[in-house]
Short mmCIF file of C-alpha atoms in Angstrom, two decimals:
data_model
loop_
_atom_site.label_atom_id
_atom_site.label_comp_id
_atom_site.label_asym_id
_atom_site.label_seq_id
_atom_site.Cartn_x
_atom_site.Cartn_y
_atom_site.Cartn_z
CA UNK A 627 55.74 62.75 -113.85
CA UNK A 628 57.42 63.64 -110.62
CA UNK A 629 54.63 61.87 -108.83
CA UNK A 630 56.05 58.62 -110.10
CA UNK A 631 60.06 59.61 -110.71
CA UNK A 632 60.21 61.01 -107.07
CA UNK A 633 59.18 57.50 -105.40
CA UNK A 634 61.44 56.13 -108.09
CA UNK A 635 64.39 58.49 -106.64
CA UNK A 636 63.56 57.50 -102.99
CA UNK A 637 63.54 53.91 -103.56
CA UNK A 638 66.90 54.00 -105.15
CA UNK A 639 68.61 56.64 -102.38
CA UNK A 640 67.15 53.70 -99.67
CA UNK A 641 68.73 50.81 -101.38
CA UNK A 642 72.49 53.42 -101.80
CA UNK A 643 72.21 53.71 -98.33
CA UNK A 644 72.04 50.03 -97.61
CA UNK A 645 74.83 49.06 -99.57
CA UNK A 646 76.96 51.95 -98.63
CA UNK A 647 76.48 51.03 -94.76
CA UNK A 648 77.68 47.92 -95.40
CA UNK A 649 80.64 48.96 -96.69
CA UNK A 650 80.14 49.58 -100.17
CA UNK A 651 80.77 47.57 -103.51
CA UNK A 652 84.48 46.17 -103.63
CA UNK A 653 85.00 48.52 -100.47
CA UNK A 654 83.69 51.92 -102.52
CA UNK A 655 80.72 53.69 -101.70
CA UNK A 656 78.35 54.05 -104.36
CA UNK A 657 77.44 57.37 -105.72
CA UNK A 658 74.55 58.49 -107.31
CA UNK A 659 74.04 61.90 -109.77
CA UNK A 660 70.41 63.03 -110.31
CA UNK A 661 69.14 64.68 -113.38
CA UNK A 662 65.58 65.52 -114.26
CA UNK A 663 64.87 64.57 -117.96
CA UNK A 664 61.37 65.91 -117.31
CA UNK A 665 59.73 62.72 -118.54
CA UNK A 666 60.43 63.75 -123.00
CA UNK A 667 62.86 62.74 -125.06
CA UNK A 668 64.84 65.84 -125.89
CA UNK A 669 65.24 66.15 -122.02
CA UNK A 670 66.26 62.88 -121.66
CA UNK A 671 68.80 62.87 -124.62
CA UNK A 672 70.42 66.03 -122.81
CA UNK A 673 70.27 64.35 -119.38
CA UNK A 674 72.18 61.14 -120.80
CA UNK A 675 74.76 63.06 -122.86
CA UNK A 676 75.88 65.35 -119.49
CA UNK A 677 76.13 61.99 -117.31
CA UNK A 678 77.69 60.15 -119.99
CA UNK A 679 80.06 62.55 -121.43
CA UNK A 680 80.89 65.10 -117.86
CA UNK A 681 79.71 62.76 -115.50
CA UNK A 682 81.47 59.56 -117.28
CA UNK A 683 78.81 57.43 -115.91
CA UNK A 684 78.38 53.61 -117.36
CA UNK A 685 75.05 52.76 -115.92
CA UNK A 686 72.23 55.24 -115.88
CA UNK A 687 69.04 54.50 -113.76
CA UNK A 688 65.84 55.75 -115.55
CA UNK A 689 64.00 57.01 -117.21
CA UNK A 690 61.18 56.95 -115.43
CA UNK A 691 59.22 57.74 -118.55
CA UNK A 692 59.14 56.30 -121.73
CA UNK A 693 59.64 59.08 -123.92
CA UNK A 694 62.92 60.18 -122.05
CA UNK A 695 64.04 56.70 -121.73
CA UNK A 696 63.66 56.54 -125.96
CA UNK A 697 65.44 59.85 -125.85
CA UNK A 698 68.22 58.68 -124.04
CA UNK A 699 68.98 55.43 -125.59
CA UNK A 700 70.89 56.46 -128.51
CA UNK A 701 73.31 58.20 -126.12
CA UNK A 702 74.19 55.27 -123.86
CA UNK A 703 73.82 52.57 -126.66
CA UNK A 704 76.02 54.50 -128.51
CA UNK A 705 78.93 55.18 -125.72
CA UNK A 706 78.34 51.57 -124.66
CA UNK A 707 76.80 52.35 -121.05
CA UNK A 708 73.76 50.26 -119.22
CA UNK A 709 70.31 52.11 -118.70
CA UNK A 710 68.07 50.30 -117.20
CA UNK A 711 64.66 51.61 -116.14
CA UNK A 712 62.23 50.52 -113.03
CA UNK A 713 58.87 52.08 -114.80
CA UNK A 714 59.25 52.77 -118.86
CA UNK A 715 56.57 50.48 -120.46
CA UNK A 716 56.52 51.81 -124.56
CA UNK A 717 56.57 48.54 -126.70
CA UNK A 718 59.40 50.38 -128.61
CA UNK A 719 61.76 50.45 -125.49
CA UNK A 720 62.30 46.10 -126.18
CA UNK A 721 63.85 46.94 -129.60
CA UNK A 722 66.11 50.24 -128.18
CA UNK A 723 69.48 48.78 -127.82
CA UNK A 724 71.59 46.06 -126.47
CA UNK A 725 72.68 47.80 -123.31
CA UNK A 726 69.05 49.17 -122.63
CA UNK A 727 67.24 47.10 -120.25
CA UNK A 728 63.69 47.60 -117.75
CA UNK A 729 61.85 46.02 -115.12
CA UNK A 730 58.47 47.27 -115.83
CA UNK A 731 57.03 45.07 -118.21
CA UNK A 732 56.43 46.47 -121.95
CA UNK A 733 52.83 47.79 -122.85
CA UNK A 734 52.43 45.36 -125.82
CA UNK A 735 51.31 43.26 -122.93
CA UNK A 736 49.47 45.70 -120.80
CA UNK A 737 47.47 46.44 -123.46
CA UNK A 738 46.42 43.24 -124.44
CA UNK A 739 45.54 42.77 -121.10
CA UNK A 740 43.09 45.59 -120.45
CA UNK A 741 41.83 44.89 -124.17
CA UNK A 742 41.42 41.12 -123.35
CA UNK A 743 39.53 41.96 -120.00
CA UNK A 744 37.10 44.78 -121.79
CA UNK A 745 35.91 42.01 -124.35
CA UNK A 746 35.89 39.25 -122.41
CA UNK A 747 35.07 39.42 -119.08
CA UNK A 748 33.12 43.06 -119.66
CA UNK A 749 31.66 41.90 -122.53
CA UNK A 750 32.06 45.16 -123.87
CA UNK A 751 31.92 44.93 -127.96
CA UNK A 752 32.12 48.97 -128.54
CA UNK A 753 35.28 50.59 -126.93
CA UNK A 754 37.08 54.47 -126.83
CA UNK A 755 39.72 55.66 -126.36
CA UNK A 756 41.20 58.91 -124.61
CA UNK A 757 45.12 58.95 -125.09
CA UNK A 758 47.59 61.55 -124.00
CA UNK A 759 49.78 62.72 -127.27
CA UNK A 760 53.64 61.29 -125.41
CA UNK A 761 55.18 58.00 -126.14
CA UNK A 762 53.53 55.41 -123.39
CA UNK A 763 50.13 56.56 -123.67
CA UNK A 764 50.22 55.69 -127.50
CA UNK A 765 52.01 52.45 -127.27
CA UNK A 766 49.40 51.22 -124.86
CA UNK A 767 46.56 52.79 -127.45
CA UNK A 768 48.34 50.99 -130.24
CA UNK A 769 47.88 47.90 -128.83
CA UNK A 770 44.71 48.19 -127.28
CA UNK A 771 42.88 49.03 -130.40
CA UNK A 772 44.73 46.16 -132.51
CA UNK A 773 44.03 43.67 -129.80
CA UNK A 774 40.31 44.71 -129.07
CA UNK A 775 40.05 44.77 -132.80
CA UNK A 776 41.24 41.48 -133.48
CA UNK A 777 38.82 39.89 -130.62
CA UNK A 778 36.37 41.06 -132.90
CA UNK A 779 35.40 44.27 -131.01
CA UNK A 780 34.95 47.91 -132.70
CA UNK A 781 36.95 51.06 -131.93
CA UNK A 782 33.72 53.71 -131.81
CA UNK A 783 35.73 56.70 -130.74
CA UNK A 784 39.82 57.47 -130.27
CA UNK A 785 40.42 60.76 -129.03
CA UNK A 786 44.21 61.93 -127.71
CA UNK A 787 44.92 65.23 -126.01
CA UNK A 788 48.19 67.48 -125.78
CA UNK A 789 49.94 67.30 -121.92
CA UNK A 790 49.69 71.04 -121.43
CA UNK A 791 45.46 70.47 -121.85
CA UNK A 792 43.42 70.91 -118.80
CA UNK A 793 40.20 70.86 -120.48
CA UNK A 794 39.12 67.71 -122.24
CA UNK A 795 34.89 68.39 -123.12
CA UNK A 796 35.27 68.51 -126.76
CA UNK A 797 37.14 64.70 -126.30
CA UNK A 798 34.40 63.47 -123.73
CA UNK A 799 31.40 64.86 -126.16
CA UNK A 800 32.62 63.16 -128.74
CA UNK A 801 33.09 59.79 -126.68
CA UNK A 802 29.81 59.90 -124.70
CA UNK A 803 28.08 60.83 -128.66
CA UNK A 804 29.70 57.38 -129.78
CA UNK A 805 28.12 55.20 -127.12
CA UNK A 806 31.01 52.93 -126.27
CA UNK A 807 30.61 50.04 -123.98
CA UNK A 808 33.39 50.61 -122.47
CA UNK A 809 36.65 53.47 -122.21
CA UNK A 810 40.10 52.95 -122.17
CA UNK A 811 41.76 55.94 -120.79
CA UNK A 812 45.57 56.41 -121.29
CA UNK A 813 47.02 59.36 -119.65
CA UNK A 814 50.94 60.38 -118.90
CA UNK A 815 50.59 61.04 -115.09
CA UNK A 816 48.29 60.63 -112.49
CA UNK A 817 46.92 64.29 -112.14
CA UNK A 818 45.77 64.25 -115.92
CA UNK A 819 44.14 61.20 -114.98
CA UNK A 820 41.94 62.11 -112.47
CA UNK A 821 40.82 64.97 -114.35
CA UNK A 822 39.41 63.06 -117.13
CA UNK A 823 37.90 60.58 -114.68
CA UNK A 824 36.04 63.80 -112.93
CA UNK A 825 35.26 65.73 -116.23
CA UNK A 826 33.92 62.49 -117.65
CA UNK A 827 31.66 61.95 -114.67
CA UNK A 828 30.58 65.75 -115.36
CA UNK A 829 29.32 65.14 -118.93
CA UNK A 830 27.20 62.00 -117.41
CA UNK A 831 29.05 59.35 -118.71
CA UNK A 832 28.61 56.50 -117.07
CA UNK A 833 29.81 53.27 -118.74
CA UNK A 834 32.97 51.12 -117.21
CA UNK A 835 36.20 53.02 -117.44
CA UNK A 836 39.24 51.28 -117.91
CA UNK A 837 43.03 52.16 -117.50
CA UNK A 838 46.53 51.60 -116.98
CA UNK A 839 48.92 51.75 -113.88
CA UNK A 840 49.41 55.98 -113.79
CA UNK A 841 46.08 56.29 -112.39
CA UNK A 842 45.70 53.52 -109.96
CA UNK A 843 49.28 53.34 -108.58
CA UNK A 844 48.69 56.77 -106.77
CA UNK A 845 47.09 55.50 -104.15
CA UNK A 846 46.35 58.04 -102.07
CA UNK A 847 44.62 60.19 -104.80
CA UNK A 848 42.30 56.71 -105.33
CA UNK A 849 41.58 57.33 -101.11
CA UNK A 850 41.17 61.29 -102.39
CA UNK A 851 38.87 61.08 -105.23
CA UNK A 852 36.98 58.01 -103.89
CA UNK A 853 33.58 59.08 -105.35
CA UNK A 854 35.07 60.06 -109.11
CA UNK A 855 37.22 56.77 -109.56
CA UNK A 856 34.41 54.46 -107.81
CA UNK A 857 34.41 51.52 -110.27
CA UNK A 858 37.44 52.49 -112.24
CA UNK A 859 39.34 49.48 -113.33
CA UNK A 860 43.07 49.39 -113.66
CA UNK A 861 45.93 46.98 -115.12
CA UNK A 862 49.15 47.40 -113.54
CA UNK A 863 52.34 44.69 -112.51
CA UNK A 864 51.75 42.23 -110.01
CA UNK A 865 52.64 43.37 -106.92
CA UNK A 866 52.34 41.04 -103.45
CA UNK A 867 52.51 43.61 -100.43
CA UNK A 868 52.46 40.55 -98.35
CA UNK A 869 55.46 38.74 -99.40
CA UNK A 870 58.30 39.30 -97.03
CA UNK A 871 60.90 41.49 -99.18
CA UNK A 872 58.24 43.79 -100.51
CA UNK A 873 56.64 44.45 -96.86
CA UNK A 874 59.91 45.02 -95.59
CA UNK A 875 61.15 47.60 -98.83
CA UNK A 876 57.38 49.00 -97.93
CA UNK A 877 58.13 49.57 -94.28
CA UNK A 878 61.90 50.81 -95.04
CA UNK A 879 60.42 53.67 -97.52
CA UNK A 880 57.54 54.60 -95.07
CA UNK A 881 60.45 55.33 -92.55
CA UNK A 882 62.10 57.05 -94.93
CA UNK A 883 59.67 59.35 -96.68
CA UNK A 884 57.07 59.33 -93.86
CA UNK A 885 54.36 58.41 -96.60
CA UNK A 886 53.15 55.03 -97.76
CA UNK A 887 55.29 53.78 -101.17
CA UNK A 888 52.78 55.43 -104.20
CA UNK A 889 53.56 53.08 -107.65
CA UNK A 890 54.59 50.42 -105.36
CA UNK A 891 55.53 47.94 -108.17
CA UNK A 892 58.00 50.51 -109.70
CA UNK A 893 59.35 51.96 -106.48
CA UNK A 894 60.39 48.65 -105.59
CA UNK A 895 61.66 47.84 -108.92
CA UNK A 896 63.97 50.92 -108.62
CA UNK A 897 65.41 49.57 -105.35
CA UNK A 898 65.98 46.69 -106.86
CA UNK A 899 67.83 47.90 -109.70
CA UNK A 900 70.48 49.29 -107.16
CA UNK A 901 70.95 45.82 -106.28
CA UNK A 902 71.12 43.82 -108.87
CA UNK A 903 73.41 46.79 -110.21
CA UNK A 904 75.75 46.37 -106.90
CA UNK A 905 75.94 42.49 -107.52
CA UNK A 906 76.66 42.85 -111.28
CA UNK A 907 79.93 45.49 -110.15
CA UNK A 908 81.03 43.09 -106.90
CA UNK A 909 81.17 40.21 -109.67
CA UNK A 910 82.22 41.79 -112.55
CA UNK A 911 83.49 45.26 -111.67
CA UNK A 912 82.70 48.36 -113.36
CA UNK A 913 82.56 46.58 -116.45
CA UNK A 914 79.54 48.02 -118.48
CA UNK A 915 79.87 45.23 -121.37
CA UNK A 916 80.02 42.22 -118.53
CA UNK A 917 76.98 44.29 -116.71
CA UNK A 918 74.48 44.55 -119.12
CA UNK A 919 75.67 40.38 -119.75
CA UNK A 920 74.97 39.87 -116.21
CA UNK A 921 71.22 41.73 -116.48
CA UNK A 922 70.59 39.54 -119.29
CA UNK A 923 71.26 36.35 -117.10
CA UNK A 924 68.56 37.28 -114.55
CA UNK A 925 66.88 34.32 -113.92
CA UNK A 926 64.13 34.23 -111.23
CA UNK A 927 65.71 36.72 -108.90
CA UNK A 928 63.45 37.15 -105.74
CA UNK A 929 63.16 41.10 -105.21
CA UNK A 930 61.11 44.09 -103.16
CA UNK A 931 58.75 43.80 -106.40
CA UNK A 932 58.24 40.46 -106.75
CA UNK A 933 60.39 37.77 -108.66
CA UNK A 934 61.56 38.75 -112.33
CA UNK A 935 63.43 37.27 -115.14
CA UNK A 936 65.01 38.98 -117.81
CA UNK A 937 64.46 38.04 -121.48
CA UNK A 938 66.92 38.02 -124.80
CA UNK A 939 65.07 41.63 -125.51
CA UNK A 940 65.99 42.95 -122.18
CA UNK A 941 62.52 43.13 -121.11
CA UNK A 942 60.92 41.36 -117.65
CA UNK A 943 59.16 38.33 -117.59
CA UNK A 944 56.02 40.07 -115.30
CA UNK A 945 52.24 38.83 -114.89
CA UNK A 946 49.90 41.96 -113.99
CA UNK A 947 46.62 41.89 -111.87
CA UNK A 948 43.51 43.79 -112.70
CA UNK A 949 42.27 46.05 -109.93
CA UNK A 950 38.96 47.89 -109.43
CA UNK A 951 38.75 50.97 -107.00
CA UNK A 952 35.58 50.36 -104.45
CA UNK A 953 35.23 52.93 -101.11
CA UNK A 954 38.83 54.20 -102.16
CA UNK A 955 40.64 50.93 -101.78
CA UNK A 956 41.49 49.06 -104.76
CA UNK A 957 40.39 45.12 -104.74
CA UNK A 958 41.63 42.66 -107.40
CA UNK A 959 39.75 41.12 -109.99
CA UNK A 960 41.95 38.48 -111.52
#
């Protein structure tokens, strides 16, 4: 998931930079130590332990997946230290432990969203589903099929795939043989994603496809693959590239990487992290007890990706927009 976790890193570096040119936190620079948890849990778990037992961290950015993020919180809930990630959406993250906190919003309402949009405003009454086997694709599965479900739609198909597949036929026969309305597709990282967009358009299917954030936040891959993802509707976090902070964060990481922001929402919300972070340490020092008590006081705070308020769970208070791709742009819906 580099495609998403390398924006993610950039974002952060940008706002380290900031603070650290203006003299720091308490007049000391901030540091930051990278690992790659390689977006699974055992990863993650082995990424937390060496920056919380050699590195002696208290706050950990990350992860930028869910599975590592779940892999990790035992490790920093148990030594007491804050992780708080900018893009981890798996319903199970809210109940992972006091200190572990997120800006993405959680999946149990992305998925009711997408679900909600299929019957209602698509008027689709037969839906599939194609799910990557990892921990975010089958939260958002989970509660797209209870949700659809209980608006009184049918599940017709609900196929998952391994991450190491490439070839997904056997998964899209099966779909196309069901007749679904409508398809929910729920992959791990953007690259999977297009391929099941293309290999779906191969087999001939050609009812409305429907997905999360992984797909339509790479948004130069939408401008790439114009003619596969043509119609392709997505659910991701709110994002306002107009409003003042977020245009400027945009402008700052264009500078920087020499690329527009991909998975703007989360980028942002990973630069924002590093403030919020620097405010709880100016206030409270490097306390990680009075930290994670100042995260859960965030009350409206006006940030690069939008405003946000954290709840009792640790989880943001986000709405989402529905986009649809059209000529390789994405337009919203609602």
């Amino acid at each position: 998931a580099a495609a998403v976790g390398l924006p993610e890193q950039r974002g952060v570096k940008i706002a380290i930079d900031e603070v650290n040119a203006k003299g720091g936190v308490n007049g000391r620079k901030l540091e930051a130590v990278y690992e790659d948890s390689k977006c699974n849990p055992k990863d993650g778990n082995a990424a937390a332990q060496k920056l919380v037992n050699i590195d002696k961290v208290k706050i950990i950015i990350g992860g930028t997946c869910s599975g590592e993020t779940l892999g990790a919180s035992p490790i920093t809930e148990a030594n007491k230290v804050v992780l708080i990630s900018p893009s981890a959406t798996s319903p199970d993250i809210t109940k992972a432990g006091d200190f572990v906190f997120r800006l993405a919003p959680s999946d149990a309402y992305a998925g009711i969203v997408a679900s909600d949009y299929a019957f209602k405003e698509l008027n689709a009454k037969k839906a599939a589903v194609i799910s990557e086997s990892t921990d975010y694709s089958q939260g958002l599965r989970r509660v797209f099929k209870e949700n659809f479900a209980k608006l009184g739609g049918e599940i017709v198909a609900d196929e998952t795939y391994n991450s190491e597949d490439t070839d997904f036929r056997t998964q899209m026969t099966k779909v196309k043989a069901a007749n679904p309305d409508a398809v929910y597709l729920v992959p791990q990282t953007p690259a999977k994603g297009f391929l099941l967009v293309k290999q779906l358009k191969e087999v001939g299917f050609i009812k409305q496809l429907l997905t999360a954030e992984l797909i339509i936040g790479e948004r130069n891959l939408i401008k790439e693959n114009a003619a596969d993802v043509e119609g392709l509707i997505g659910v991701e976090p709110k994002f306002d590239d107009k409003r003042t902070k977020s245009a400027d964060f945009l402008a700052k990481y264009k500078q920087a990487a020499k690329e527009e922001a991909q998975f703007p929402f989360h980028t942002a919300a990973a630069y924002d992290i590093v403030y919020l972070l620097a405010d709880a340490i100016s206030k409270f020092g490097y306390d990680s007890e009075k930290i994670r008590d100042y995260l859960y006081s965030i009350n409206d705070y006006d940030g690069a990706a939008g405003k946000v308020t954290i709840d009792e769970n640790g989880d943001p208070i986000v709405e989402y927009s529905i986009k649809q791709a059209k000529n390789g742009e994405l337009v919203v819906l609602k």
